[in-house]
PDB file of C-alpha atoms in Angstrom:
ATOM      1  CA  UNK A   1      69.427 -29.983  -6.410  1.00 76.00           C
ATOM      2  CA  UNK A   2      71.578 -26.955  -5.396  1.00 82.00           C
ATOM      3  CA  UNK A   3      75.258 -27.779  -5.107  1.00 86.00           C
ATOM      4  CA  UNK A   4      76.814 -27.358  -1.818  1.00 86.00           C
ATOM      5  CA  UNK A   5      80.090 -25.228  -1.304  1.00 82.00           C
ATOM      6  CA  UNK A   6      81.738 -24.787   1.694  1.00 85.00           C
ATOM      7  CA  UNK A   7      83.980 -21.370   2.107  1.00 84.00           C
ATOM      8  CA  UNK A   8      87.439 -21.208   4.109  1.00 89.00           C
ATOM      9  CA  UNK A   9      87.468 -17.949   6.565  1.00 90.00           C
ATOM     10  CA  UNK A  10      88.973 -15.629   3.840  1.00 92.00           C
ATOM     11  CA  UNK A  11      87.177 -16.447   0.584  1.00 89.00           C
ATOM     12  CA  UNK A  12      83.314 -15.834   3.734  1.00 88.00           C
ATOM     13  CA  UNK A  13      85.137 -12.246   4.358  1.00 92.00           C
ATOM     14  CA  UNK A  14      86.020 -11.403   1.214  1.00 92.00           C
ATOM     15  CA  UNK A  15      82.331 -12.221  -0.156  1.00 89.00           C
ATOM     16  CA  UNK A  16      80.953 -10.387   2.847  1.00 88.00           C
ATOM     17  CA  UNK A  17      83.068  -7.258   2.022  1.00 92.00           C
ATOM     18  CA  UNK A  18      81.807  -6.959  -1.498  1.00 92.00           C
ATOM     19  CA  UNK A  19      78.222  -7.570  -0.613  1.00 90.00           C
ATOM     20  CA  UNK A  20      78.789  -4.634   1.472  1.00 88.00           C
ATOM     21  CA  UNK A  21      80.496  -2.617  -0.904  1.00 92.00           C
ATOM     22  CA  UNK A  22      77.886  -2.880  -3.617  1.00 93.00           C
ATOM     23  CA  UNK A  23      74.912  -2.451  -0.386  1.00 91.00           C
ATOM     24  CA  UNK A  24      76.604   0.385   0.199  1.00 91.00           C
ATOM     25  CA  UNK A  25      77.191   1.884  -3.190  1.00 93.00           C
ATOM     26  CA  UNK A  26      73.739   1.587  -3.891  1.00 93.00           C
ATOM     27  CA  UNK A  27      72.033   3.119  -0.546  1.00 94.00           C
ATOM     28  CA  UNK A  28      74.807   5.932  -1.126  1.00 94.00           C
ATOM     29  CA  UNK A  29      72.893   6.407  -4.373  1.00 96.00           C
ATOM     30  CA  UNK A  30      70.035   6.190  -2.689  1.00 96.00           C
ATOM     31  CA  UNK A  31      70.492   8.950  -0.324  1.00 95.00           C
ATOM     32  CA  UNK A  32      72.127  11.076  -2.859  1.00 97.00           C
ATOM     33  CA  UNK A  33      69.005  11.121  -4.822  1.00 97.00           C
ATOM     34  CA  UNK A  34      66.848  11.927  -1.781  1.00 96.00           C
ATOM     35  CA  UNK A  35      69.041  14.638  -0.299  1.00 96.00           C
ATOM     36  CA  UNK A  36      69.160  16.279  -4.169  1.00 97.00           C
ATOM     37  CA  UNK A  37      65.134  15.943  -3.822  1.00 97.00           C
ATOM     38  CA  UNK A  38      64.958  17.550  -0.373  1.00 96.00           C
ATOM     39  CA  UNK A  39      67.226  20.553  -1.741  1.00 97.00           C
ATOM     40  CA  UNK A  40      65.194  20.781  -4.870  1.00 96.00           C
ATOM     41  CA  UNK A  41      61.549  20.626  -2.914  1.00 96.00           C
ATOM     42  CA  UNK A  42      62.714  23.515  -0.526  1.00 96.00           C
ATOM     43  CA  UNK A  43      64.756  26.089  -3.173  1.00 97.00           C
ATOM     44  CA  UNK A  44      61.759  25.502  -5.721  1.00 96.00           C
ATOM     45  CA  UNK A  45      58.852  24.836  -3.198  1.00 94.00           C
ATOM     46  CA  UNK A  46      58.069  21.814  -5.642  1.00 94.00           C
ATOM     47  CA  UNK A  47      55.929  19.143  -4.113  1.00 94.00           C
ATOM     48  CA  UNK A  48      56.908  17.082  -6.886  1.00 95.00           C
ATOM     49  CA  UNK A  49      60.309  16.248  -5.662  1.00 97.00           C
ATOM     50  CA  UNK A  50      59.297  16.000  -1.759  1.00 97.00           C
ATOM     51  CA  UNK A  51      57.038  13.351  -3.053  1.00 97.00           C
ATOM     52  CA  UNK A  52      59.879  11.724  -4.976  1.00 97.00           C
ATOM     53  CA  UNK A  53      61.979  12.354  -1.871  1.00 97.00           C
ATOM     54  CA  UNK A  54      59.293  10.285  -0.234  1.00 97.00           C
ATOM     55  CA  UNK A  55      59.214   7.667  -2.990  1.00 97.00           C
ATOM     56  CA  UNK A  56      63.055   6.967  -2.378  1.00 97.00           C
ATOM     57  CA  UNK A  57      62.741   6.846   1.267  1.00 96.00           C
ATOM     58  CA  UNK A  58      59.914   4.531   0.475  1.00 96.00           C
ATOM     59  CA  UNK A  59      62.507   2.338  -1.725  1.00 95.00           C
ATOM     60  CA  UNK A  60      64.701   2.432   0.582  1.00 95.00           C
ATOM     61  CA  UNK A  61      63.155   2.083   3.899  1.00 96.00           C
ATOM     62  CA  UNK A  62      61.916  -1.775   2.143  1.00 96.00           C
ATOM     63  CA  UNK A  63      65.324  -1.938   0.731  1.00 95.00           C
ATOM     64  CA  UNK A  64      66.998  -1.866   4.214  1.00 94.00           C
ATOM     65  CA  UNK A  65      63.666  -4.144   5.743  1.00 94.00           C
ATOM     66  CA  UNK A  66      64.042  -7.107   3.484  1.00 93.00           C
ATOM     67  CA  UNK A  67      67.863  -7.389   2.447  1.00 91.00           C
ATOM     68  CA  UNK A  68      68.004  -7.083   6.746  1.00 89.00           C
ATOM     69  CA  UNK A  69      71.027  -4.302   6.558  1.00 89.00           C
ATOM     70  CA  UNK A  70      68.436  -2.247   8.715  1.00 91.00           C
ATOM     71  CA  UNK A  71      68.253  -4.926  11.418  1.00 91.00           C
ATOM     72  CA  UNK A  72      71.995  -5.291  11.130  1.00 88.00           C
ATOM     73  CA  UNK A  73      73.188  -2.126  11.333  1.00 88.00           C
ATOM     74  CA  UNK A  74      71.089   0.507  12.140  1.00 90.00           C
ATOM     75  CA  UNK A  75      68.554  -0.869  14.354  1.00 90.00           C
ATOM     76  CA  UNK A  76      70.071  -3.196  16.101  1.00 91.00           C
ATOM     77  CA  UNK A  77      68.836  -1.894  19.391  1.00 93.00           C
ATOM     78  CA  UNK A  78      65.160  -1.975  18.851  1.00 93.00           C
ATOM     79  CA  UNK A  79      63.901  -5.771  18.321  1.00 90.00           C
ATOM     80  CA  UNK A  80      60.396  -4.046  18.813  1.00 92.00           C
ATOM     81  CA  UNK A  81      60.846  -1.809  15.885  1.00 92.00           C
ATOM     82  CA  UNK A  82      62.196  -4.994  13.938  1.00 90.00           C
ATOM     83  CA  UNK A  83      59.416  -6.827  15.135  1.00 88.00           C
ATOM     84  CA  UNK A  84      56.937  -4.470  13.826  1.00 91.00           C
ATOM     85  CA  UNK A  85      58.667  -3.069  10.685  1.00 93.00           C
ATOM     86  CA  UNK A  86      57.090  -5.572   8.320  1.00 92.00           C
ATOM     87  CA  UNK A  87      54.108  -4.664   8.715  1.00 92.00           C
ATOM     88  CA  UNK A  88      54.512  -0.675   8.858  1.00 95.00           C
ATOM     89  CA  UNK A  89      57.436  -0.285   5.460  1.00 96.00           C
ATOM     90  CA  UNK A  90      55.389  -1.944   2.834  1.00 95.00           C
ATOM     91  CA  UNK A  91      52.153  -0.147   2.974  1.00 96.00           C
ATOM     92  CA  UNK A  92      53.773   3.403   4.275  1.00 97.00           C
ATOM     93  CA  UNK A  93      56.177   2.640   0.861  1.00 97.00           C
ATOM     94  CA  UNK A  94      53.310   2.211  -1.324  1.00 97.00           C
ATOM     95  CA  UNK A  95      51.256   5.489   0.328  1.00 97.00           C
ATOM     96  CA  UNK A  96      54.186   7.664  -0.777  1.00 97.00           C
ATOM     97  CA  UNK A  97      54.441   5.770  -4.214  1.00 97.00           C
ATOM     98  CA  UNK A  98      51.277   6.644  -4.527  1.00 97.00           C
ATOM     99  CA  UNK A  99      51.691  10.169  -4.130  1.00 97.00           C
ATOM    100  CA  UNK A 100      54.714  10.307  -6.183  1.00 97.00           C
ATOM    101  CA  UNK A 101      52.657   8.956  -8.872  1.00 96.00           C
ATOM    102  CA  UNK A 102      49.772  11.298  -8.114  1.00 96.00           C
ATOM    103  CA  UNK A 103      51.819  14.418  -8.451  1.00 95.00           C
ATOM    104  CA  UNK A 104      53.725  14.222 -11.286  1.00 93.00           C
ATOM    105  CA  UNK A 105      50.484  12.692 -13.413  1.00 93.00           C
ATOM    106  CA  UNK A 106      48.435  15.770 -11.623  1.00 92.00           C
ATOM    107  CA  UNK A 107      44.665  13.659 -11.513  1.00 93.00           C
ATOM    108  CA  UNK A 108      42.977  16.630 -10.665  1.00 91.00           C
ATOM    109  CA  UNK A 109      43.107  18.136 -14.334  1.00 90.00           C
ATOM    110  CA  UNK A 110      41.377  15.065 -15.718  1.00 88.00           C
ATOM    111  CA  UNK A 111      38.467  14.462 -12.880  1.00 90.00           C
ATOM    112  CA  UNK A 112      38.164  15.797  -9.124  1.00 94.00           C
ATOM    113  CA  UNK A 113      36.788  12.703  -8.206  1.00 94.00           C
ATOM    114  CA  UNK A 114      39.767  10.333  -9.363  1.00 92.00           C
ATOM    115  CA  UNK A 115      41.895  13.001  -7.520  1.00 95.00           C
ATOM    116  CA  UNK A 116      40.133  12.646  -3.968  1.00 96.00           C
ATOM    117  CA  UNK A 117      39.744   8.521  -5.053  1.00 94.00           C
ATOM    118  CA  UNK A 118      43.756   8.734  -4.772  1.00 96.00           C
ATOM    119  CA  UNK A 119      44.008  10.942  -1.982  1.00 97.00           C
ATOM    120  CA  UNK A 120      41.115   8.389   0.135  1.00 97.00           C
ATOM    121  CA  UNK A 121      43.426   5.597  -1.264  1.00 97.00           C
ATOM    122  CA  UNK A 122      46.208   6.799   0.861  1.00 97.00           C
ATOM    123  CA  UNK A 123      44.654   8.027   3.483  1.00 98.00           C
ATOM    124  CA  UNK A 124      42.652   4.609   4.103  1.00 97.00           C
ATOM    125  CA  UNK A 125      46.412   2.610   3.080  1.00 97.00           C
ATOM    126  CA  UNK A 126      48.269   4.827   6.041  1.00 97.00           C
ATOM    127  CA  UNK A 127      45.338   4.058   8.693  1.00 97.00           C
ATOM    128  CA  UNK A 128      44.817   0.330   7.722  1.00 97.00           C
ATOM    129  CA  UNK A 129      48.631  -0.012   7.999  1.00 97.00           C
ATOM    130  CA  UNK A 130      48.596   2.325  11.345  1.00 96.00           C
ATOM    131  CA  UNK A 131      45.762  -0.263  12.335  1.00 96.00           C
ATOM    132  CA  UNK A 132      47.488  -3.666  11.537  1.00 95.00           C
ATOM    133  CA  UNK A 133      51.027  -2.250  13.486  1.00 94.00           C
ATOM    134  CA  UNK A 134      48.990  -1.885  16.996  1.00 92.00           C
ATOM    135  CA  UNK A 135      45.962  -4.476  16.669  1.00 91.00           C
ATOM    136  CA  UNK A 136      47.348  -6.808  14.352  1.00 87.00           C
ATOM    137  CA  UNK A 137      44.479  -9.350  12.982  1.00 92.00           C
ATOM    138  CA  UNK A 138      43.422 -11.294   9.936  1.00 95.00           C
ATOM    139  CA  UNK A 139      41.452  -8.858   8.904  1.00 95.00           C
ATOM    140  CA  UNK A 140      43.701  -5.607   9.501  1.00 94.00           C
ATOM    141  CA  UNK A 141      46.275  -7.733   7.918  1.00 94.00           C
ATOM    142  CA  UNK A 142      43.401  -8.987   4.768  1.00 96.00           C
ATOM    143  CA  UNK A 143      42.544  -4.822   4.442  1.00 96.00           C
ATOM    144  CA  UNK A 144      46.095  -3.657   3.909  1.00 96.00           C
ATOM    145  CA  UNK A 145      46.806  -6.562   1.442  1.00 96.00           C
ATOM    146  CA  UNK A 146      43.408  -5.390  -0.431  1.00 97.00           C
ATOM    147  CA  UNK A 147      44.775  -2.089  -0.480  1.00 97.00           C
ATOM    148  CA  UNK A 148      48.021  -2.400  -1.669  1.00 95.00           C
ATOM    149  CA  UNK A 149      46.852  -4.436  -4.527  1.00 95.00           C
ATOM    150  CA  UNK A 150      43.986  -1.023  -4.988  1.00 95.00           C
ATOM    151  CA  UNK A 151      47.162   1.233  -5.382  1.00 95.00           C
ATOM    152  CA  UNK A 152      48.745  -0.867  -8.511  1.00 93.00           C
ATOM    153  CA  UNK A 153      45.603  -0.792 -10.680  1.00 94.00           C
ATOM    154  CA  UNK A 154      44.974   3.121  -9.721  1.00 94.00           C
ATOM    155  CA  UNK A 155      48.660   4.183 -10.442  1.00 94.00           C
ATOM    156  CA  UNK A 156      48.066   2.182 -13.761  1.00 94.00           C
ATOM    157  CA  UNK A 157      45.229   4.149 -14.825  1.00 92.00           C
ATOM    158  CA  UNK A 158      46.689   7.726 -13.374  1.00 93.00           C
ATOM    159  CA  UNK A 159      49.655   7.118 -15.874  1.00 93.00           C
ATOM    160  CA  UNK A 160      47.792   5.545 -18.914  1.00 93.00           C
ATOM    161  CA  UNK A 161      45.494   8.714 -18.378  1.00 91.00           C
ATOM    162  CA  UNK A 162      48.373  10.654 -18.449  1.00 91.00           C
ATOM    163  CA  UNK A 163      50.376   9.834 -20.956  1.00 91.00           C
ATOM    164  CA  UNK A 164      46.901   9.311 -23.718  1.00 90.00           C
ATOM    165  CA  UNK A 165      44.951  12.707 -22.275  1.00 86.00           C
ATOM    166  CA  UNK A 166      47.490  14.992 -20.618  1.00 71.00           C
ATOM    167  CA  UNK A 167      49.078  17.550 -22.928  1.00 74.00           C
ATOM    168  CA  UNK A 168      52.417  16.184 -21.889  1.00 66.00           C
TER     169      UNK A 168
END
């Protein structure tokens, strides 16, 4: 059994504070590394880091979902958005995960077909997750789950192919 503690006033705010210190310190790092991606993807024109850009705001976006800072403090106004953001963040998350990891393992060099197989990947993950936000069902919800757990064992083999055939 869990011990239980109570707190006075003080010793609540003073926990509070640094849990918002460190929340803070870490989406600051967060959006420093996204903002240097941006920069980077538009002096070089380098897909590479607007997908990574993506990737963070991907991290992020779930970050802010499930640790409920977003629903504290930034959309606070929109209980519909809150509502629905659980079942939008994961799979959008994933999508741009996925084409992180499709452009810096380049697929294309080893088969066009695993290439389009990731690109259909995403394409079906954003529209089954665009499908389960507005007609939410067992079986939008069943397709999205199938999907996500698609992406792991597809980013699996894009790196293993990389890393044992790619020249890098």
């Amino acid at each position: 059994t869990a011990p239980l503690s109570l707190y006075g006033q003080s010793a609540l705010l003073e926990a509070r504070g640094r849990e918002q210190f460190m929340l803070g310190g870490y989406f600051g790092v967060l959006l420093f590394l996204a903002g240097g991606s941006l920069v980077s993807a538009l002096v070089y024109r380098d897909r590479n880091f607007a997908a990574f850009m993506a990737y963070l705001g991907g991290i992020g976006a779930v970050q802010l979902l499930y640790l409920g800072v977003g629903a504290q403090h930034l959309w606070t106004d929109w209980p519909h958005w809150n509502g629905m953001a659980h079942l939008v963040v994961p799979g959008v998350a994933t999508a741009a995960w996925l084409w992180f990891v499709r452009a810096i393992t380049e697929p294309a060099r080893f088969s066009r077909l695993l290439d389009l197989a990731c690109w259909s990947l995403i394409a079906a993950l954003l529209a089954a997750v665009a499908v389960n936000a507005f007609v939410a069902s067992r079986a939008s919800f069943a397709l999205v789950t199938v999907l996500l757990g698609a992406s792991l064992p597809i980013a699996a083999l894009l790196l293993v192919l990389a890393w044992r055939v790619g020249r890098d």
